[in-house]
Amino acid sequence: MIALIVNARHVRATVEPRTHLADFLRDGLNLTGTHLGCEHGVCGACTLLLDGVPARSCITYAVACDGAEVTTIEGLDDDEVIVELRAAFTREHALQCGYCTPGMLIAARDLVLRLPVADDRSIRIGMSGNLCRCTGYVGIIRAIHSVIAARRARGVTAIAGAGRQALGPAGSGHGDETPSDQAAETPAQAVPATASDAATSIPDFKPETVIERDFVVTHPPRRVFDFFGDIPAVAACLPGASVSASKPDRAEGEVRVKLGPISASFAGIARIERDPASLSGRIVGAGNDRRSRSSTQGEIRYRLVPADQGAATRVTFSIGYSLRGMLAQFARPGLVRDLVERMTADFARNLERAISGVSSDDHASGEPVLDGFAVLGDVLRERVRHFFRRLIGGSSSGET
Ligand code: FES
Ligand code: FES
């Protein structure tokens, strides 16, 4: 049972815990102005106001909105900004089929309230979370620009925050905070504020995604384990990673990645644990990228197993991570898995060379980055090659 305010009306309802807010509004309250496109938090069609702040109703559980104030496009009929925006959208031909328009209007309203001046670049960035299948972006930007410019010319100033009263995503802060809630605080919020915070303050966490891999290096396990104790040397084997300070039990540094159109530099710290008896170890780290407003918490667990009668080492490891922010939208599991595949191959090759005393190619080239697009290109090429191999293999087997 939840009680919330929808478009200034008190509503009480019993909802399934798995029902998202958009379904609750559309199916339960017949408020069909909230549209559903991707239902993955990507397209913005389902945008509405949750406690006055734009939020994606397709990735918001209705039960999480107990006590919240929800405003859909229907509740904004007389809103002065929406009235101006509606007129501007019509004037500038900013809609064709109109499917994206409710979400566009609500996202645009937020920009009209908050942007101090009409600046196309800021408008484009602010609207980048709303997709239009009819691709009417130019008209949309023009419409928003014109409303902001007109309001500022009339002396209506921007409102700092525009409804944001608390940190955290829109709609947060309604649930009772219990000790278990605090313990389960999301990794993105748990990142220590400064690198000078003790590494031991990095909490353990349950990764949302875990990928397991292994590879073999032609050096004995003890030698590899000793090498793993040299953090700057290990970082030098990983394209995109750099270490600014390190001790045996902690390190500070940066990892640069590129996923889809987004580049990010995660600066953070890591806690390092090693167990010489079992030749195993763990690195738990957390980092933030200010530009893409993304944050991550990650963990690498490894174990060194003798191979080739002890002359070589099988490095078995798992990478667990949780990602928050803009980058999370592009980090599709398949793409991340391919990125890890490439990262593992590069790391294994560089590790082999480093332990053998040969310098690494990747770091010799200057600006290494873990590049998801490059990986995607490789993957596509490999899939095309595979397709033609199967085609040729299939026809030749038909002939024999
Ligand atoms: S339907 Fe919610 S973001 Fe696409
Ligand atoms: S106007 Fe058709 S999806 Fe935007």
CSV table of N, CA and C and ligand atoms in Angstrom, one decimal, residues 20 22 34-47 55-59 99 129 131, ligand 1:
chain,number,residue,atom,x,y,z
A,20,HIS,N,6.7,-0.5,-12.0
A,20,HIS,CA,7.4,0.8,-12.1
A,20,HIS,C,6.4,1.9,-12.1
A,22,ALA,N,5.8,4.4,-14.1
A,22,ALA,CA,5.1,4.7,-15.4
A,22,ALA,C,3.9,3.8,-15.6
A,34,THR,N,2.4,10.1,-19.9
A,34,THR,CA,3.7,9.6,-19.6
A,34,THR,C,4.0,8.4,-20.5
A,35,HIS,N,4.9,8.6,-21.5
A,35,HIS,CA,5.1,7.6,-22.5
A,35,HIS,C,6.2,6.7,-22.2
A,36,LEU,N,6.2,5.5,-22.7
A,36,LEU,CA,7.2,4.5,-22.5
A,36,LEU,C,7.9,4.2,-23.8
A,37,GLY,N,9.2,4.3,-23.9
A,37,GLY,CA,10.0,4.0,-25.1
A,37,GLY,C,10.9,2.8,-24.8
A,38,CYS,N,12.0,3.1,-24.2
A,38,CYS,CA,13.0,2.0,-24.0
A,38,CYS,C,12.8,1.2,-22.7
A,39,GLU,N,12.1,1.8,-21.7
A,39,GLU,CA,12.0,1.2,-20.4
A,39,GLU,C,13.3,0.7,-19.8
A,40,HIS,N,14.4,1.4,-20.2
A,40,HIS,CA,15.7,1.2,-19.6
A,40,HIS,C,16.4,2.4,-19.1
A,41,GLY,N,15.6,3.5,-19.0
A,41,GLY,CA,16.2,4.7,-18.5
A,41,GLY,C,17.1,5.5,-19.5
A,42,VAL,N,16.9,5.2,-20.8
A,42,VAL,CA,17.8,5.8,-21.8
A,42,VAL,C,17.1,6.9,-22.6
A,43,CYS,N,15.9,6.6,-23.0
A,43,CYS,CA,15.3,7.5,-24.0
A,43,CYS,C,14.6,8.8,-23.5
A,44,GLY,N,14.2,8.8,-22.2
A,44,GLY,CA,13.7,10.0,-21.6
A,44,GLY,C,12.2,10.2,-21.9
A,45,ALA,N,11.5,9.3,-22.7
A,45,ALA,CA,10.1,9.4,-23.0
A,45,ALA,C,9.2,9.4,-21.7
A,46,CYS,N,9.7,8.8,-20.7
A,46,CYS,CA,8.8,8.6,-19.5
A,46,CYS,C,9.1,9.6,-18.4
A,47,THR,N,9.9,10.7,-18.8
A,47,THR,CA,10.3,11.7,-17.8
A,47,THR,C,9.1,12.4,-17.2
A,55,ALA,N,12.6,13.0,-13.4
A,55,ALA,CA,13.0,11.6,-13.1
A,55,ALA,C,12.5,10.7,-14.1
A,56,ARG,N,13.1,9.5,-14.3
A,56,ARG,CA,12.6,8.5,-15.3
A,56,ARG,C,11.7,7.5,-14.6
A,57,SER,N,10.5,7.6,-15.0
A,57,SER,CA,9.5,6.7,-14.2
A,57,SER,C,9.6,5.3,-14.6
A,58,CYS,N,10.3,4.9,-15.7
A,58,CYS,CA,10.4,3.5,-16.1
A,58,CYS,C,11.4,2.8,-15.2
A,59,ILE,N,12.3,3.5,-14.6
A,59,ILE,CA,13.3,2.8,-13.7
A,59,ILE,C,13.1,3.3,-12.3
A,99,TYR,N,5.7,11.5,-29.9
A,99,TYR,CA,5.9,10.5,-28.9
A,99,TYR,C,6.8,10.9,-27.8
A,129,GLY,N,19.7,13.4,-22.6
A,129,GLY,CA,19.0,12.2,-22.1
A,129,GLY,C,17.6,12.0,-22.7
A,131,LEU,N,15.6,11.3,-26.2
A,131,LEU,CA,15.8,10.9,-27.6
A,131,LEU,C,14.5,11.1,-28.4
B,1,FES,S1,11.0,4.7,-21.2
B,1,FES,FE1,12.0,5.5,-19.5
B,1,FES,S2,13.8,6.3,-20.2
B,1,FES,FE2,13.0,5.3,-22.0
